[in-house]
CSV table of C-alpha atoms in Angstrom, one decimal:
chain,number,residue,atom,x,y,z
A,1,MET,CA,-12.9,-35.7,37.0
A,2,GLU,CA,-12.6,-32.7,36.5
A,3,ALA,CA,-14.1,-32.4,33.3
A,4,GLN,CA,-17.2,-34.2,34.8
A,5,LEU,CA,-17.6,-31.9,36.7
A,6,GLN,CA,-17.3,-28.8,34.6
A,7,ARG,CA,-19.8,-30.3,32.3
A,8,ASP,CA,-22.0,-31.0,35.3
A,9,LEU,CA,-22.0,-27.1,35.9
A,10,ASP,CA,-22.5,-26.5,32.2
A,11,ASN,CA,-25.8,-28.7,32.3
A,12,TYR,CA,-27.3,-27.7,35.9
A,13,GLU,CA,-30.4,-25.6,35.0
A,14,ARG,CA,-31.2,-28.2,31.7
A,15,ASP,CA,-30.9,-31.4,34.7
A,16,HIS,CA,-33.1,-29.3,37.5
A,17,ASP,CA,-36.0,-27.8,37.9
A,18,TYR,CA,-35.8,-24.9,40.3
A,19,ASP,CA,-37.6,-21.1,38.9
A,20,GLU,CA,-33.8,-19.0,39.8
A,21,TYR,CA,-30.4,-20.1,40.0
A,22,GLU,CA,-27.7,-18.0,41.1
A,23,PHE,CA,-23.9,-19.5,40.9
A,24,ASP,CA,-20.9,-18.7,42.6
A,25,LEU,CA,-17.8,-20.3,41.2
A,26,ASP,CA,-14.3,-20.9,41.3
A,27,GLU,CA,-12.1,-21.6,38.5
A,28,ILE,CA,-11.6,-25.7,38.2
A,29,GLY,CA,-8.3,-26.5,37.5
A,30,HIS,CA,-5.0,-27.6,38.5
A,31,ASP,CA,-0.9,-27.5,37.4
A,32,PRO,CA,0.2,-31.3,36.0
A,33,TYR,CA,3.1,-31.1,37.7
A,34,VAL,CA,1.6,-30.2,41.6
A,35,LEU,CA,0.3,-33.2,40.8
A,36,ILE,CA,2.2,-35.4,39.5
A,37,SER,CA,4.9,-34.0,42.5
A,38,THR,CA,2.0,-35.0,44.7
A,39,LEU,CA,1.3,-38.4,43.9
A,40,THR,CA,5.2,-39.3,43.4
A,41,ALA,CA,5.3,-37.8,47.6
A,42,LEU,CA,2.5,-39.0,49.1
A,43,HIS,CA,3.5,-42.6,46.5
A,44,GLY,CA,7.4,-42.6,47.9
A,45,GLY,CA,8.7,-42.2,44.8
A,46,GLU,CA,7.2,-44.3,41.8
A,47,TRP,CA,3.5,-45.5,41.2
A,48,THR,CA,1.3,-46.9,38.5
A,49,ILE,CA,-2.0,-45.3,37.7
A,50,SER,CA,-3.9,-48.5,38.8
A,51,GLU,CA,-2.5,-47.7,41.9
A,52,VAL,CA,-3.5,-44.2,42.2
A,53,ARG,CA,-6.6,-44.1,41.7
A,54,GLY,CA,-8.2,-43.8,44.9
A,55,THR,CA,-5.8,-41.1,45.6
A,56,LEU,CA,-6.6,-38.7,42.8
A,57,ARG,CA,-10.2,-39.6,43.9
A,58,TRP,CA,-9.0,-38.5,47.3
A,59,LEU,CA,-7.2,-35.6,45.9
A,60,PHE,CA,-9.8,-34.7,43.8
A,61,ASN,CA,-12.3,-34.7,47.1
A,62,GLN,CA,-10.2,-32.2,48.8
A,63,GLN,CA,-9.6,-29.6,46.4
A,64,TYR,CA,-13.4,-29.2,45.8
A,65,GLU,CA,-16.3,-28.5,47.5
A,66,LEU,CA,-19.7,-28.3,46.1
A,67,THR,CA,-22.9,-27.1,47.8
A,68,GLU,CA,-26.3,-26.4,46.7
A,69,ALA,CA,-28.7,-24.4,49.3
A,70,GLU,CA,-32.5,-24.5,48.4
A,71,THR,CA,-34.5,-21.6,49.5
A,72,SER,CA,-38.6,-21.4,49.3
A,73,GLU,CA,-40.6,-18.8,49.7
A,74,GLU,CA,-44.9,-18.5,48.8
A,75,LYS,CA,-45.5,-15.9,45.6
A,76,PRO,CA,-48.2,-14.8,44.1
A,77,ASP,CA,-48.1,-16.4,40.3
A,78,PRO,CA,-47.2,-14.0,37.6
A,79,GLU,CA,-50.3,-14.9,35.3
A,80,ASN,CA,-52.6,-15.0,38.4
A,81,PRO,CA,-52.2,-12.8,41.4
A,82,ASP,CA,-55.4,-14.6,43.4
A,83,VAL,CA,-52.4,-17.8,43.4
A,84,VAL,CA,-50.4,-18.5,45.3
A,85,THR,CA,-47.8,-20.7,44.4
A,86,ASP,CA,-43.6,-21.8,46.0
A,87,TYR,CA,-41.4,-20.0,44.5
A,88,VAL,CA,-37.9,-22.4,44.4
A,89,SER,CA,-34.7,-21.2,43.9
A,90,VAL,CA,-31.0,-22.5,44.3
A,91,LYS,CA,-27.3,-21.5,45.2
A,92,VAL,CA,-25.0,-23.3,43.5
A,93,GLU,CA,-21.5,-23.2,45.2
A,94,LEU,CA,-18.0,-24.5,44.4
A,95,ARG,CA,-14.5,-23.7,45.9
A,96,ASN,CA,-11.7,-24.8,44.7
A,97,ASN,CA,-9.3,-25.2,47.9
A,98,LYS,CA,-6.3,-25.3,45.4
A,99,LEU,CA,-4.0,-28.4,44.8
A,100,SER,CA,-1.0,-26.3,45.5
A,101,HIS,CA,-2.3,-25.3,48.7
A,102,LEU,CA,-3.7,-28.9,49.9
A,103,GLN,CA,0.1,-31.1,50.9
A,104,TYR,CA,1.0,-28.9,54.5
A,105,GLU,CA,-2.5,-30.8,55.5
A,106,ILE,CA,-2.2,-34.3,54.0
A,107,MET,CA,1.8,-35.0,54.1
A,108,ASN,CA,4.7,-35.6,56.7
A,109,GLU,CA,7.9,-33.7,56.7
A,110,ASP,CA,9.1,-36.8,54.7
A,111,GLN,CA,6.9,-36.4,52.4
A,112,LEU,CA,7.0,-32.6,52.2
A,113,SER,CA,10.2,-33.0,51.5
A,114,MET,CA,10.1,-35.0,48.9
A,115,TYR,CA,7.4,-33.0,47.0
A,116,SER,CA,9.4,-29.8,47.1
A,117,MET,CA,12.9,-31.7,46.1
A,118,TYR,CA,10.4,-32.5,42.4
A,119,MET,CA,8.7,-29.2,42.3
A,120,ALA,CA,12.1,-27.2,42.3
A,121,THR,CA,12.9,-29.9,39.6
A,122,LEU,CA,9.4,-30.0,37.8
A,123,GLY,CA,10.8,-34.3,38.2
A,124,ASN,CA,13.7,-33.3,36.0
A,125,ARG,CA,10.9,-33.2,33.1
A,126,PRO,CA,10.4,-29.5,31.9
A,127,ASP,CA,9.2,-31.6,28.6
A,128,LEU,CA,6.3,-33.3,29.8
A,129,PHE,CA,3.9,-30.5,30.7
A,130,PRO,CA,5.2,-27.7,28.5
A,131,GLY,CA,1.8,-25.3,29.3
A,132,SER,CA,2.6,-25.8,32.8
A,133,GLU,CA,3.5,-22.4,34.7
A,134,TYR,CA,5.9,-23.7,36.4
A,135,ILE,CA,8.1,-23.9,33.3
A,136,GLY,CA,11.0,-21.9,33.8
A,137,ARG,CA,9.9,-20.5,37.4
A,138,TYR,CA,12.4,-23.1,38.9
A,139,GLY,CA,15.7,-23.8,38.6
A,140,GLU,CA,19.2,-22.3,39.0
A,141,GLY,CA,18.9,-18.9,37.2
A,142,SER,CA,15.2,-18.2,37.8
A,143,TYR,CA,15.4,-16.0,40.6
A,144,ILE,CA,16.0,-12.4,40.8
A,145,HIS,CA,19.6,-11.8,43.0
A,146,TYR,CA,20.4,-8.8,44.1
A,147,ASP,CA,23.8,-7.1,45.2
A,148,ILE,CA,22.9,-4.9,48.2
A,149,PRO,CA,24.7,-2.0,49.3
A,150,PRO,CA,28.1,-2.7,51.7
A,151,GLU,CA,27.1,0.4,54.1
A,152,ALA,CA,23.8,-1.6,54.7
A,153,LEU,CA,25.6,-4.6,55.6
A,154,ALA,CA,27.6,-3.0,57.9
A,155,ASP,CA,25.0,-3.5,60.4
A,156,GLU,CA,24.9,-7.2,61.9
A,157,LYS,CA,21.7,-7.9,62.4
A,158,PHE,CA,20.8,-7.1,58.9
A,159,ALA,CA,24.3,-8.9,57.5
A,160,ALA,CA,23.1,-11.8,59.6
A,161,MET,CA,19.5,-11.7,58.1
A,162,VAL,CA,20.6,-11.9,54.8
A,163,GLN,CA,23.2,-13.9,54.8
A,164,GLU,CA,20.3,-16.7,56.1
A,165,ALA,CA,18.4,-15.9,53.4
A,166,GLU,CA,20.0,-15.7,51.0
A,167,LYS,CA,20.7,-19.8,51.2
A,168,TYR,CA,17.1,-20.7,50.2
A,169,LEU,CA,17.0,-18.1,46.7
A,170,GLY,CA,15.1,-20.1,44.2
A,171,TYR,CA,13.7,-22.6,46.9
A,172,PRO,CA,10.3,-23.5,45.3
A,173,TYR,CA,6.6,-22.5,47.2
A,174,VAL,CA,4.9,-24.7,50.0
A,175,TRP,CA,2.0,-23.9,51.4
A,176,GLY,CA,2.7,-24.2,54.9
A,177,GLY,CA,6.1,-24.7,54.7
A,178,SER,CA,8.8,-23.0,57.6
A,179,SER,CA,12.0,-25.2,57.2
A,180,PRO,CA,14.8,-25.9,54.1
A,181,SER,CA,13.8,-29.0,54.4
A,182,THR,CA,9.9,-28.5,53.5
A,183,SER,CA,10.7,-25.2,51.4
A,184,PHE,CA,8.5,-22.2,52.7
A,185,ASP,CA,5.9,-20.1,52.6
A,186,CYS,CA,6.1,-16.5,52.5
A,187,SER,CA,6.0,-16.0,56.4
A,188,GLY,CA,7.8,-19.6,56.7
A,189,PHE,CA,10.2,-18.2,54.9
A,190,VAL,CA,10.4,-15.1,57.2
A,191,CYS,CA,10.1,-16.6,60.4
A,192,TRP,CA,12.7,-19.2,59.4
A,193,VAL,CA,15.2,-16.2,58.7
A,194,LEU,CA,14.7,-14.1,62.4
A,195,ASN,CA,14.9,-17.0,64.1
A,196,HIS,CA,18.1,-17.9,62.9
A,197,SER,CA,19.1,-14.3,62.7
A,198,GLY,CA,19.0,-13.5,66.2
A,199,TRP,CA,15.1,-13.2,66.5
A,200,SER,CA,12.3,-16.1,68.5
A,201,VAL,CA,9.7,-15.0,66.7
A,202,GLY,CA,8.5,-18.7,67.3
A,203,ARG,CA,6.1,-20.0,63.4
A,204,THR,CA,3.5,-17.2,62.5
A,205,THR,CA,1.7,-15.8,59.9
A,206,ALA,CA,2.3,-12.9,58.1
A,207,GLN,CA,-0.5,-11.2,60.2
A,208,GLY,CA,1.4,-12.1,63.6
A,209,LEU,CA,4.3,-11.3,62.5
A,210,CYS,CA,2.7,-7.8,61.3
A,211,ASP,CA,1.5,-7.8,65.1
A,212,TYR,CA,4.8,-8.2,66.5
A,213,CYS,CA,6.2,-5.0,64.5
A,214,THR,CA,6.0,-1.9,64.7
A,215,PRO,CA,4.7,0.1,61.9
A,216,VAL,CA,6.8,2.4,59.9
A,217,ARG,CA,6.0,5.4,56.9
A,218,ALA,CA,7.4,3.8,53.8
A,219,SER,CA,9.9,6.7,54.0
A,220,ASP,CA,11.3,6.1,57.4
A,221,ALA,CA,11.7,2.0,56.1
A,222,ARG,CA,15.6,0.6,56.2
A,223,PRO,CA,16.6,-2.5,55.3
A,224,GLY,CA,16.2,-4.7,57.8
A,225,ASP,CA,12.2,-3.9,58.5
A,226,LEU,CA,9.7,-6.4,56.8
A,227,VAL,CA,7.2,-5.4,54.1
A,228,PHE,CA,3.5,-6.5,54.5
A,229,PHE,CA,0.6,-6.6,51.7
A,230,VAL,CA,-2.9,-7.9,51.4
A,231,GLY,CA,-5.3,-9.4,48.6
A,232,THR,CA,-2.6,-11.5,47.4
A,233,TYR,CA,-4.6,-14.2,47.7
A,234,ASP,CA,-7.9,-14.7,49.6
A,235,THR,CA,-8.4,-14.1,53.4
A,236,PRO,CA,-8.8,-10.6,55.3
A,237,GLU,CA,-5.8,-10.2,57.0
A,238,VAL,CA,-2.4,-9.4,56.1
A,239,SER,CA,-1.9,-12.1,53.0
A,240,HIS,CA,2.0,-11.3,52.3
A,241,VAL,CA,5.3,-10.7,54.2
A,242,GLY,CA,9.0,-10.0,52.7
A,243,ILE,CA,12.2,-8.7,54.1
A,244,TYR,CA,12.7,-4.9,53.1
A,245,VAL,CA,16.8,-4.8,52.0
A,246,GLY,CA,16.6,-0.8,51.0
A,247,ASN,CA,16.3,0.9,47.6
A,248,ASN,CA,12.5,-0.3,47.0
A,249,MET,CA,14.0,-4.3,47.0
A,250,MET,CA,13.0,-7.1,49.2
A,251,ILE,CA,13.9,-10.6,49.3
A,252,HIS,CA,10.9,-12.5,50.0
A,253,CYS,CA,9.4,-16.5,49.0
A,254,GLY,CA,7.3,-15.3,45.8
A,255,ASP,CA,7.5,-18.4,44.2
A,256,PRO,CA,10.3,-19.3,44.2
A,257,ILE,CA,12.2,-17.0,47.3
A,258,THR,CA,13.5,-14.1,45.4
A,259,TYR,CA,14.4,-10.9,45.1
A,260,SER,CA,11.3,-8.4,44.0
A,261,ASN,CA,11.2,-4.5,43.4
A,262,LEU,CA,8.9,-3.2,45.4
A,263,ASN,CA,8.3,-0.4,43.0
A,264,SER,CA,6.2,-2.9,40.3
A,265,VAL,CA,2.8,-2.0,39.8
A,266,TYR,CA,1.2,-5.2,41.3
A,267,TRP,CA,3.6,-4.8,44.8
A,268,GLN,CA,2.1,-0.9,44.8
A,269,GLN,CA,-1.8,-2.5,44.4
A,270,HIS,CA,-1.3,-4.5,47.3
A,271,LEU,CA,1.7,-3.1,49.9
A,272,TYR,CA,-0.6,-2.6,53.4
A,273,CYS,CA,2.8,-1.6,56.0
A,274,TYR,CA,6.3,-1.8,56.5
A,275,GLY,CA,7.1,-3.1,60.3
A,276,ARG,CA,9.7,-2.3,62.7
A,277,LEU,CA,10.9,-5.7,64.3
A,278,PRO,CA,11.8,-4.9,68.0
């Protein structure tokens, strides 16, 4: 289905008769482990290809949105300025909603839990799709550990945050996930840790957590503050959040949950601010 969609777009100008074309196209593609884990969760653990054909079509239609918008206006004919002709243009847009971002919308909690388990282990078959970006990402030892200095852990509230957060090192990123049974996304992870270590923030977004905090300068950041980022995916709001643990390190739900060094080029490019919890 993706190959046919790509062929249709590649041949669009050949197969249509417009005066002008404008294309705004997301990349076509998916990770095979995300697809096979999604199918397995939706179909209760086992399936045959004939049983999932309808699901495949439905997932394809959830992932891809193709729109075509025509515009018509009268313009003088370039070869005969006294003659006015209809000039018709079309704008073709393709949006890829990302297969890995659909699970929270289409699954119940039990299905999300199964999806998380299959992703965390790659179905115990990392040999199936050696080109997958998830190879080597999950599993024991796939995350970065960090030994927090004992003096920082003297703060009881911060120590409680770390104790809760480290329980989930190595858990996979699941868009919309907000509990250990479903795994987490970035804000779901931070909300869970805060709600189980002395705060009550409910379930909110990275922007919601940013609004909850008081901004502090990077030079004044201390362990237990939150750190916020923009532009890590396509949203005008704060797009990512982690828990600052000192020494330019954070623990966060990347993919998987891990410690990361904030001095890396990537995080410095997207760093927005630090925030102090009330």
